[in-house]
Amino acid sequence: MLTDTPGLHHVTGIVGDAQDAIDFYSGVLGLRLVIQTVNFEDILQHHLYFGDAAGTPGTVLTQFPDPHGDPGRHGSPQVESVSFVVPSGTLTHWHARLEAHDLAVEGPLERFGDRVLRLEDPAGTRIELVAGPSVPSDIDPWTAGSVPAADAIRGLHGVSTLSTNPYATAGLLETLGFEYETETDDRVRYRAPGTRATVVDVLDRDVPFGREGAGTLHHVAVRVEGEADLHEWRTLFDDRDYDVSRVKDRHFFHSLYVREPGGILFELATETDGVAASDDAGAPGESLYLPDRFEADRDLIESQLPTLRVPTGRDKYR
């Protein structure tokens, strides 16, 4: 019998330059570059995982760098923004830190009892920092990064979606186990029953159609217990005539993808202790990790990818 998802697993976006992404997400936001690997659908492009020390499901944002692609355009149907949890009382620090890095910051805004800062990464991806009355007790911040532990990000808070059919998107969320919580004129909040990364806001706005590319968010993933659950979910979605993929081996987890009638791409991904493999050979994310099936092509792959520098310590990025 299918069980409700406890919350988000990860969020994936598209950026232009891989080094710019590392400098922003690790150097400015203080997330750990847990792993650098390749896009399993295009092994001559990087796939970067950012999160807590282990890449715990519910803390991870991943990015596909595409330096030669066209810029994206914000609109529907898309994941409009991704939000991270920060401790209550830290937004003044974060506002000053972000402005010191020449980033335009909007807020703090008030939303459903939380205080929110809005900004964009160098590619234009819409990011939010959310400070509420509590933070997840089961997530420890990455303490070896560029942000002091007292201020550091505690994982994902959630996402906002721009759907072509908000009612259909809400229907999928309810099927997955999210429940209606509250709403304003153009924002309806749904929450999963877990302890971290539990929020999806469905926006009801008249916006132009978007275009996938650098600066947009590609999909949002939710957590399921195991691979057997994925096959059950696939049967359910197939019976309802949803656009659903086969179950895929993503090496760090198994998953499937479903595009609901409102146009938002959701992934269902299995729970693990950490979504990324350990990198024992060097510093966090310092070397390129390849699954065994790609090792024979390492020389070719590395010759086509830029060498990336991983920020270490706090002094340069304070």
mmCIF file of N, CA and C in Angstrom, residues 160-271:
data_model
loop_
_atom_site.group_PDB
_atom_site.id
_atom_site.type_symbol
_atom_site.label_atom_id
_atom_site.label_comp_id
_atom_site.label_asym_id
_atom_site.label_seq_id
_atom_site.Cartn_x
_atom_site.Cartn_y
_atom_site.Cartn_z
ATOM 1 N N SER A 160 8.034 26.893 -4.739
ATOM 2 C CA SER A 160 6.806 27.484 -5.261
ATOM 3 C C SER A 160 6.678 27.079 -6.723
ATOM 4 N N THR A 161 5.458 26.805 -7.158
ATOM 5 C CA THR A 161 5.233 26.346 -8.529
ATOM 6 C C THR A 161 4.326 27.309 -9.283
ATOM 7 N N LEU A 162 4.603 27.450 -10.578
ATOM 8 C CA LEU A 162 3.738 28.189 -11.496
ATOM 9 C C LEU A 162 3.169 27.185 -12.487
ATOM 10 N N SER A 163 1.939 26.820 -12.302
ATOM 11 C CA SER A 163 1.309 25.762 -13.080
ATOM 12 C C SER A 163 0.351 26.359 -14.100
ATOM 13 N N THR A 164 0.157 25.630 -15.209
ATOM 14 C CA THR A 164 -0.883 26.036 -16.151
ATOM 15 C C THR A 164 -2.264 25.595 -15.672
ATOM 16 N N ASN A 165 -2.307 24.747 -14.657
ATOM 17 C CA ASN A 165 -3.567 24.271 -14.077
ATOM 18 C C ASN A 165 -3.333 24.026 -12.596
ATOM 19 N N PRO A 166 -3.427 25.086 -11.765
ATOM 20 C CA PRO A 166 -3.132 24.931 -10.341
ATOM 21 C C PRO A 166 -3.968 23.858 -9.657
ATOM 22 N N TYR A 167 -5.208 23.651 -10.119
ATOM 23 C CA TYR A 167 -6.049 22.627 -9.493
ATOM 24 C C TYR A 167 -5.493 21.230 -9.753
ATOM 25 N N ALA A 168 -4.961 21.015 -10.956
ATOM 26 C CA ALA A 168 -4.365 19.713 -11.269
ATOM 27 C C ALA A 168 -3.099 19.489 -10.460
ATOM 28 N N THR A 169 -2.290 20.530 -10.329
ATOM 29 C CA THR A 169 -1.073 20.415 -9.529
ATOM 30 C C THR A 169 -1.421 20.117 -8.082
ATOM 31 N N ALA A 170 -2.418 20.806 -7.556
ATOM 32 C CA ALA A 170 -2.860 20.537 -6.184
ATOM 33 C C ALA A 170 -3.353 19.105 -6.040
ATOM 34 N N GLY A 171 -4.022 18.605 -7.077
ATOM 35 C CA GLY A 171 -4.505 17.228 -7.027
ATOM 36 C C GLY A 171 -3.374 16.228 -6.918
ATOM 37 N N LEU A 172 -2.291 16.449 -7.674
ATOM 38 C CA LEU A 172 -1.143 15.551 -7.569
ATOM 39 C C LEU A 172 -0.517 15.638 -6.182
ATOM 40 N N LEU A 173 -0.379 16.847 -5.665
ATOM 41 C CA LEU A 173 0.187 16.997 -4.328
ATOM 42 C C LEU A 173 -0.620 16.220 -3.294
ATOM 43 N N GLU A 174 -1.934 16.308 -3.382
ATOM 44 C CA GLU A 174 -2.778 15.576 -2.435
ATOM 45 C C GLU A 174 -2.631 14.071 -2.614
ATOM 46 N N THR A 175 -2.464 13.622 -3.851
ATOM 47 C CA THR A 175 -2.231 12.204 -4.101
ATOM 48 C C THR A 175 -0.937 11.745 -3.438
ATOM 49 N N LEU A 176 0.088 12.602 -3.478
ATOM 50 C CA LEU A 176 1.381 12.259 -2.887
ATOM 51 C C LEU A 176 1.373 12.326 -1.363
ATOM 52 N N GLY A 177 0.364 12.955 -0.783
ATOM 53 C CA GLY A 177 0.282 13.030 0.672
ATOM 54 C C GLY A 177 0.406 14.420 1.253
ATOM 55 N N PHE A 178 0.561 15.437 0.406
ATOM 56 C CA PHE A 178 0.547 16.818 0.893
ATOM 57 C C PHE A 178 -0.878 17.202 1.261
ATOM 58 N N GLU A 179 -1.014 18.062 2.266
ATOM 59 C CA GLU A 179 -2.329 18.535 2.679
ATOM 60 C C GLU A 179 -2.398 20.052 2.574
ATOM 61 N N TYR A 180 -3.586 20.526 2.205
ATOM 62 C CA TYR A 180 -3.829 21.971 2.180
ATOM 63 C C TYR A 180 -3.613 22.536 3.573
ATOM 64 N N GLU A 181 -2.901 23.689 3.635
ATOM 65 C CA GLU A 181 -2.650 24.316 4.932
ATOM 66 C C GLU A 181 -3.263 25.705 5.036
ATOM 67 N N THR A 182 -2.969 26.571 4.061
ATOM 68 C CA THR A 182 -3.476 27.933 4.115
ATOM 69 C C THR A 182 -3.306 28.569 2.748
ATOM 70 N N GLU A 183 -3.818 29.808 2.585
ATOM 71 C CA GLU A 183 -3.680 30.478 1.290
ATOM 72 C C GLU A 183 -3.813 31.978 1.429
ATOM 73 N N THR A 184 -3.287 32.679 0.399
ATOM 74 C CA THR A 184 -3.529 34.108 0.213
ATOM 75 C C THR A 184 -4.205 34.256 -1.139
ATOM 76 N N ASP A 185 -4.227 35.478 -1.687
ATOM 77 C CA ASP A 185 -4.942 35.700 -2.945
ATOM 78 C C ASP A 185 -4.388 34.849 -4.090
ATOM 79 N N ASP A 186 -3.064 34.692 -4.171
ATOM 80 C CA ASP A 186 -2.481 33.997 -5.320
ATOM 81 C C ASP A 186 -1.527 32.871 -4.925
ATOM 82 N N ARG A 187 -1.537 32.456 -3.671
ATOM 83 C CA ARG A 187 -0.607 31.442 -3.183
ATOM 84 C C ARG A 187 -1.347 30.480 -2.256
ATOM 85 N N VAL A 188 -1.295 29.191 -2.609
ATOM 86 C CA VAL A 188 -1.921 28.154 -1.784
ATOM 87 C C VAL A 188 -0.819 27.246 -1.262
ATOM 88 N N ARG A 189 -0.773 27.076 0.050
ATOM 89 C CA ARG A 189 0.298 26.281 0.664
ATOM 90 C C ARG A 189 -0.178 24.868 0.957
ATOM 91 N N TYR A 190 0.649 23.910 0.509
ATOM 92 C CA TYR A 190 0.464 22.502 0.833
ATOM 93 C C TYR A 190 1.681 22.033 1.622
ATOM 94 N N ARG A 191 1.433 21.132 2.578
ATOM 95 C CA ARG A 191 2.527 20.673 3.430
ATOM 96 C C ARG A 191 2.481 19.159 3.573
ATOM 97 N N ALA A 192 3.660 18.541 3.456
ATOM 98 C CA ALA A 192 3.798 17.106 3.667
ATOM 99 C C ALA A 192 3.939 16.831 5.168
ATOM 100 N N PRO A 193 3.732 15.583 5.603
ATOM 101 C CA PRO A 193 3.683 15.290 7.032
ATOM 102 C C PRO A 193 5.035 15.059 7.695
ATOM 103 N N GLY A 194 6.157 15.252 6.991
ATOM 104 C CA GLY A 194 7.467 14.984 7.570
ATOM 105 C C GLY A 194 7.980 16.122 8.423
ATOM 106 N N THR A 195 9.280 16.057 8.749
ATOM 107 C CA THR A 195 9.901 17.030 9.644
ATOM 108 C C THR A 195 10.821 18.001 8.931
ATOM 109 N N ARG A 196 11.061 17.815 7.653
ATOM 110 C CA ARG A 196 11.949 18.725 6.922
ATOM 111 C C ARG A 196 11.520 18.807 5.460
ATOM 112 N N ALA A 197 11.767 19.965 4.859
ATOM 113 C CA ALA A 197 11.507 20.164 3.424
ATOM 114 C C ALA A 197 10.089 19.740 3.064
ATOM 115 N N THR A 198 9.112 20.356 3.689
ATOM 116 C CA THR A 198 7.733 19.867 3.601
ATOM 117 C C THR A 198 6.795 20.760 2.801
ATOM 118 N N VAL A 199 7.243 21.896 2.283
ATOM 119 C CA VAL A 199 6.333 22.905 1.736
ATOM 120 C C VAL A 199 6.357 22.948 0.216
ATOM 121 N N VAL A 200 5.171 22.942 -0.382
ATOM 122 C CA VAL A 200 5.002 23.294 -1.791
ATOM 123 C C VAL A 200 3.896 24.340 -1.863
ATOM 124 N N ASP A 201 4.229 25.506 -2.394
ATOM 125 C CA ASP A 201 3.242 26.561 -2.611
ATOM 126 C C ASP A 201 2.836 26.542 -4.086
ATOM 127 N N VAL A 202 1.543 26.500 -4.323
ATOM 128 C CA VAL A 202 0.997 26.538 -5.674
ATOM 129 C C VAL A 202 0.567 27.975 -5.952
ATOM 130 N N LEU A 203 1.216 28.619 -6.928
ATOM 131 C CA LEU A 203 0.906 30.000 -7.271
ATOM 132 C C LEU A 203 -0.143 30.033 -8.373
ATOM 133 N N ASP A 204 -1.123 30.902 -8.211
ATOM 134 C CA ASP A 204 -2.175 31.074 -9.211
ATOM 135 C C ASP A 204 -2.019 32.476 -9.794
ATOM 136 N N ARG A 205 -1.188 32.588 -10.833
ATOM 137 C CA ARG A 205 -0.847 33.875 -11.415
ATOM 138 C C ARG A 205 -0.921 33.799 -12.928
ATOM 139 N N ASP A 206 -1.292 34.905 -13.525
ATOM 140 C CA ASP A 206 -1.333 35.006 -14.983
ATOM 141 C C ASP A 206 0.040 35.444 -15.460
ATOM 142 N N VAL A 207 0.846 34.491 -15.910
ATOM 143 C CA VAL A 207 2.217 34.783 -16.337
ATOM 144 C C VAL A 207 2.444 34.192 -17.727
ATOM 145 N N PRO A 208 3.424 34.702 -18.458
ATOM 146 C CA PRO A 208 3.735 34.128 -19.774
ATOM 147 C C PRO A 208 4.287 32.713 -19.625
ATOM 148 N N PHE A 209 4.322 31.999 -20.730
ATOM 149 C CA PHE A 209 4.960 30.684 -20.721
ATOM 150 C C PHE A 209 6.470 30.853 -20.561
ATOM 151 N N GLY A 210 7.040 29.956 -19.777
ATOM 152 C CA GLY A 210 8.472 29.977 -19.561
ATOM 153 C C GLY A 210 9.214 29.173 -20.615
ATOM 154 N N ARG A 211 10.541 29.193 -20.482
ATOM 155 C CA ARG A 211 11.398 28.410 -21.375
ATOM 156 C C ARG A 211 12.513 27.805 -20.534
ATOM 157 N N GLU A 212 12.702 26.504 -20.664
ATOM 158 C CA GLU A 212 13.746 25.813 -19.919
ATOM 159 C C GLU A 212 15.118 26.310 -20.358
ATOM 160 N N GLY A 213 15.996 26.521 -19.396
ATOM 161 C CA GLY A 213 17.347 26.979 -19.690
ATOM 162 C C GLY A 213 17.990 27.511 -18.438
ATOM 163 N N ALA A 214 19.192 28.042 -18.582
ATOM 164 C CA ALA A 214 19.930 28.543 -17.429
ATOM 165 C C ALA A 214 19.101 29.569 -16.664
ATOM 166 N N GLY A 215 19.065 29.413 -15.355
ATOM 167 C CA GLY A 215 18.294 30.311 -14.504
ATOM 168 C C GLY A 215 16.913 29.806 -14.165
ATOM 169 N N THR A 216 16.552 28.599 -14.642
ATOM 170 C CA THR A 216 15.252 28.023 -14.304
ATOM 171 C C THR A 216 15.456 26.735 -13.521
ATOM 172 N N LEU A 217 14.404 26.329 -12.827
ATOM 173 C CA LEU A 217 14.406 25.095 -12.047
ATOM 174 C C LEU A 217 13.732 24.005 -12.866
ATOM 175 N N HIS A 218 14.401 22.883 -12.998
ATOM 176 C CA HIS A 218 13.985 21.816 -13.904
ATOM 177 C C HIS A 218 12.904 20.937 -13.296
ATOM 178 N N HIS A 219 13.072 20.540 -12.036
ATOM 179 C CA HIS A 219 12.073 19.684 -11.398
ATOM 180 C C HIS A 219 12.242 19.701 -9.884
ATOM 181 N N VAL A 220 11.253 19.177 -9.208
ATOM 182 C CA VAL A 220 11.294 18.994 -7.757
ATOM 183 C C VAL A 220 11.045 17.522 -7.461
ATOM 184 N N ALA A 221 11.827 16.971 -6.543
ATOM 185 C CA ALA A 221 11.716 15.554 -6.179
ATOM 186 C C ALA A 221 11.183 15.409 -4.771
ATOM 187 N N VAL A 222 10.340 14.397 -4.566
ATOM 188 C CA VAL A 222 9.823 14.069 -3.239
ATOM 189 C C VAL A 222 10.347 12.699 -2.825
ATOM 190 N N ARG A 223 10.333 12.430 -1.529
ATOM 191 C CA ARG A 223 10.928 11.218 -0.980
ATOM 192 C C ARG A 223 9.914 10.075 -0.921
ATOM 193 N N VAL A 224 10.375 8.881 -1.282
ATOM 194 C CA VAL A 224 9.611 7.655 -1.055
ATOM 195 C C VAL A 224 10.557 6.659 -0.405
ATOM 196 N N GLU A 225 9.978 5.650 0.242
ATOM 197 C CA GLU A 225 10.789 4.784 1.097
ATOM 198 C C GLU A 225 11.742 3.895 0.314
ATOM 199 N N GLY A 226 11.273 3.249 -0.752
ATOM 200 C CA GLY A 226 12.136 2.295 -1.434
ATOM 201 C C GLY A 226 11.734 2.082 -2.872
ATOM 202 N N GLU A 227 12.534 1.266 -3.585
ATOM 203 C CA GLU A 227 12.315 1.055 -5.004
ATOM 204 C C GLU A 227 10.974 0.392 -5.282
ATOM 205 N N ALA A 228 10.541 -0.525 -4.406
ATOM 206 C CA ALA A 228 9.253 -1.180 -4.626
ATOM 207 C C ALA A 228 8.115 -0.167 -4.657
ATOM 208 N N ASP A 229 8.227 0.881 -3.825
ATOM 209 C CA ASP A 229 7.202 1.926 -3.821
ATOM 210 C C ASP A 229 7.136 2.641 -5.161
ATOM 211 N N LEU A 230 8.298 2.842 -5.788
ATOM 212 C CA LEU A 230 8.320 3.521 -7.079
ATOM 213 C C LEU A 230 7.508 2.753 -8.121
ATOM 214 N N HIS A 231 7.630 1.440 -8.124
ATOM 215 C CA HIS A 231 6.880 0.643 -9.100
ATOM 216 C C HIS A 231 5.373 0.750 -8.841
ATOM 217 N N GLU A 232 4.981 0.810 -7.556
ATOM 218 C CA GLU A 232 3.557 0.988 -7.252
ATOM 219 C C GLU A 232 3.066 2.356 -7.693
ATOM 220 N N TRP A 233 3.875 3.379 -7.439
ATOM 221 C CA TRP A 233 3.496 4.722 -7.879
ATOM 222 C C TRP A 233 3.413 4.786 -9.403
ATOM 223 N N ARG A 234 4.331 4.113 -10.073
ATOM 224 C CA ARG A 234 4.297 4.139 -11.527
ATOM 225 C C ARG A 234 3.008 3.526 -12.058
ATOM 226 N N THR A 235 2.572 2.434 -11.452
ATOM 227 C CA THR A 235 1.322 1.801 -11.866
ATOM 228 C C THR A 235 0.146 2.748 -11.662
ATOM 229 N N LEU A 236 0.126 3.421 -10.516
ATOM 230 C CA LEU A 236 -0.972 4.358 -10.241
ATOM 231 C C LEU A 236 -0.996 5.480 -11.271
ATOM 232 N N PHE A 237 0.165 6.095 -11.535
ATOM 233 C CA PHE A 237 0.205 7.207 -12.486
ATOM 234 C C PHE A 237 -0.150 6.741 -13.894
ATOM 235 N N ASP A 238 0.313 5.562 -14.253
ATOM 236 C CA ASP A 238 0.002 5.029 -15.575
ATOM 237 C C ASP A 238 -1.496 4.785 -15.713
ATOM 238 N N ASP A 239 -2.119 4.261 -14.659
ATOM 239 C CA ASP A 239 -3.557 4.032 -14.683
ATOM 240 C C ASP A 239 -4.343 5.334 -14.834
ATOM 241 N N ARG A 240 -3.776 6.426 -14.379
ATOM 242 C CA ARG A 240 -4.443 7.733 -14.469
ATOM 243 C C ARG A 240 -4.028 8.507 -15.717
ATOM 244 N N ASP A 241 -3.289 7.855 -16.607
ATOM 245 C CA ASP A 241 -2.863 8.454 -17.875
ATOM 246 C C ASP A 241 -1.956 9.661 -17.687
ATOM 247 N N TYR A 242 -1.169 9.654 -16.615
ATOM 248 C CA TYR A 242 -0.155 10.687 -16.439
ATOM 249 C C TYR A 242 1.049 10.349 -17.312
ATOM 250 N N ASP A 243 1.809 11.355 -17.655
ATOM 251 C CA ASP A 243 3.066 11.183 -18.377
ATOM 252 C C ASP A 243 4.118 10.761 -17.358
ATOM 253 N N VAL A 244 4.423 9.461 -17.284
ATOM 254 C CA VAL A 244 5.302 8.930 -16.248
ATOM 255 C C VAL A 244 6.423 8.113 -16.882
ATOM 256 N N SER A 245 7.611 8.222 -16.320
ATOM 257 C CA SER A 245 8.777 7.504 -16.842
ATOM 258 C C SER A 245 8.837 6.093 -16.251
ATOM 259 N N ARG A 246 9.781 5.315 -16.740
ATOM 260 C CA ARG A 246 10.113 4.058 -16.082
ATOM 261 C C ARG A 246 10.897 4.370 -14.808
ATOM 262 N N VAL A 247 11.070 3.377 -13.944
ATOM 263 C CA VAL A 247 11.915 3.527 -12.769
ATOM 264 C C VAL A 247 13.372 3.535 -13.217
ATOM 265 N N LYS A 248 14.143 4.527 -12.751
ATOM 266 C CA LYS A 248 15.514 4.710 -13.209
ATOM 267 C C LYS A 248 16.502 4.553 -12.055
ATOM 268 N N ASP A 249 17.658 3.977 -12.378
ATOM 269 C CA ASP A 249 18.752 3.862 -11.424
ATOM 270 C C ASP A 249 19.605 5.115 -11.529
ATOM 271 N N ARG A 250 19.534 5.981 -10.516
ATOM 272 C CA ARG A 250 20.313 7.210 -10.493
ATOM 273 C C ARG A 250 21.590 7.054 -9.681
ATOM 274 N N HIS A 251 21.998 5.841 -9.429
ATOM 275 C CA HIS A 251 23.229 5.478 -8.734
ATOM 276 C C HIS A 251 23.166 5.828 -7.251
ATOM 277 N N PHE A 252 22.859 7.073 -6.932
ATOM 278 C CA PHE A 252 22.764 7.490 -5.545
ATOM 279 C C PHE A 252 21.391 7.168 -4.952
ATOM 280 N N PHE A 253 20.418 6.910 -5.813
ATOM 281 C CA PHE A 253 19.048 6.562 -5.430
ATOM 282 C C PHE A 253 18.343 6.061 -6.681
ATOM 283 N N HIS A 254 17.125 5.542 -6.523
ATOM 284 C CA HIS A 254 16.271 5.191 -7.666
ATOM 285 C C HIS A 254 15.130 6.196 -7.731
ATOM 286 N N SER A 255 14.605 6.396 -8.927
ATOM 287 C CA SER A 255 13.570 7.416 -9.053
ATOM 288 C C SER A 255 12.707 7.168 -10.276
ATOM 289 N N LEU A 256 11.611 7.912 -10.340
ATOM 290 C CA LEU A 256 10.810 8.010 -11.555
ATOM 291 C C LEU A 256 10.320 9.444 -11.665
ATOM 292 N N TYR A 257 9.918 9.823 -12.879
ATOM 293 C CA TYR A 257 9.487 11.186 -13.155
ATOM 294 C C TYR A 257 8.034 11.167 -13.624
ATOM 295 N N VAL A 258 7.278 12.157 -13.159
ATOM 296 C CA VAL A 258 5.891 12.282 -13.598
ATOM 297 C C VAL A 258 5.606 13.759 -13.880
ATOM 298 N N ARG A 259 5.062 14.038 -15.050
ATOM 299 C CA ARG A 259 4.646 15.404 -15.379
ATOM 300 C C ARG A 259 3.136 15.459 -15.250
ATOM 301 N N GLU A 260 2.690 16.214 -14.254
ATOM 302 C CA GLU A 260 1.248 16.263 -13.977
ATOM 303 C C GLU A 260 0.553 17.189 -14.978
ATOM 304 N N PRO A 261 -0.769 17.158 -15.041
ATOM 305 C CA PRO A 261 -1.471 17.919 -16.078
ATOM 306 C C PRO A 261 -1.235 19.427 -16.048
ATOM 307 N N GLY A 262 -0.792 19.965 -14.910
ATOM 308 C CA GLY A 262 -0.462 21.383 -14.851
ATOM 309 C C GLY A 262 0.898 21.712 -15.412
ATOM 310 N N GLY A 263 1.661 20.674 -15.798
ATOM 311 C CA GLY A 263 2.922 20.885 -16.481
ATOM 312 C C GLY A 263 4.166 20.832 -15.613
ATOM 313 N N ILE A 264 4.028 20.700 -14.287
ATOM 314 C CA ILE A 264 5.188 20.670 -13.405
ATOM 315 C C ILE A 264 5.784 19.267 -13.408
ATOM 316 N N LEU A 265 7.112 19.189 -13.540
ATOM 317 C CA LEU A 265 7.791 17.898 -13.526
ATOM 318 C C LEU A 265 8.173 17.545 -12.095
ATOM 319 N N PHE A 266 7.619 16.440 -11.602
ATOM 320 C CA PHE A 266 7.941 15.914 -10.276
ATOM 321 C C PHE A 266 8.775 14.645 -10.442
ATOM 322 N N GLU A 267 9.689 14.441 -9.525
ATOM 323 C CA GLU A 267 10.438 13.196 -9.424
ATOM 324 C C GLU A 267 10.106 12.560 -8.085
ATOM 325 N N LEU A 268 9.993 11.263 -8.054
ATOM 326 C CA LEU A 268 9.872 10.514 -6.809
ATOM 327 C C LEU A 268 11.186 9.775 -6.630
ATOM 328 N N ALA A 269 11.874 9.977 -5.509
ATOM 329 C CA ALA A 269 13.215 9.438 -5.304
ATOM 330 C C ALA A 269 13.293 8.727 -3.961
ATOM 331 N N THR A 270 14.070 7.656 -3.932
ATOM 332 C CA THR A 270 14.130 6.819 -2.737
ATOM 333 C C THR A 270 14.979 7.455 -1.642
ATOM 334 N N GLU A 271 14.571 7.202 -0.399
ATOM 335 C CA GLU A 271 15.299 7.672 0.775
ATOM 336 C C GLU A 271 16.644 6.964 0.873
#
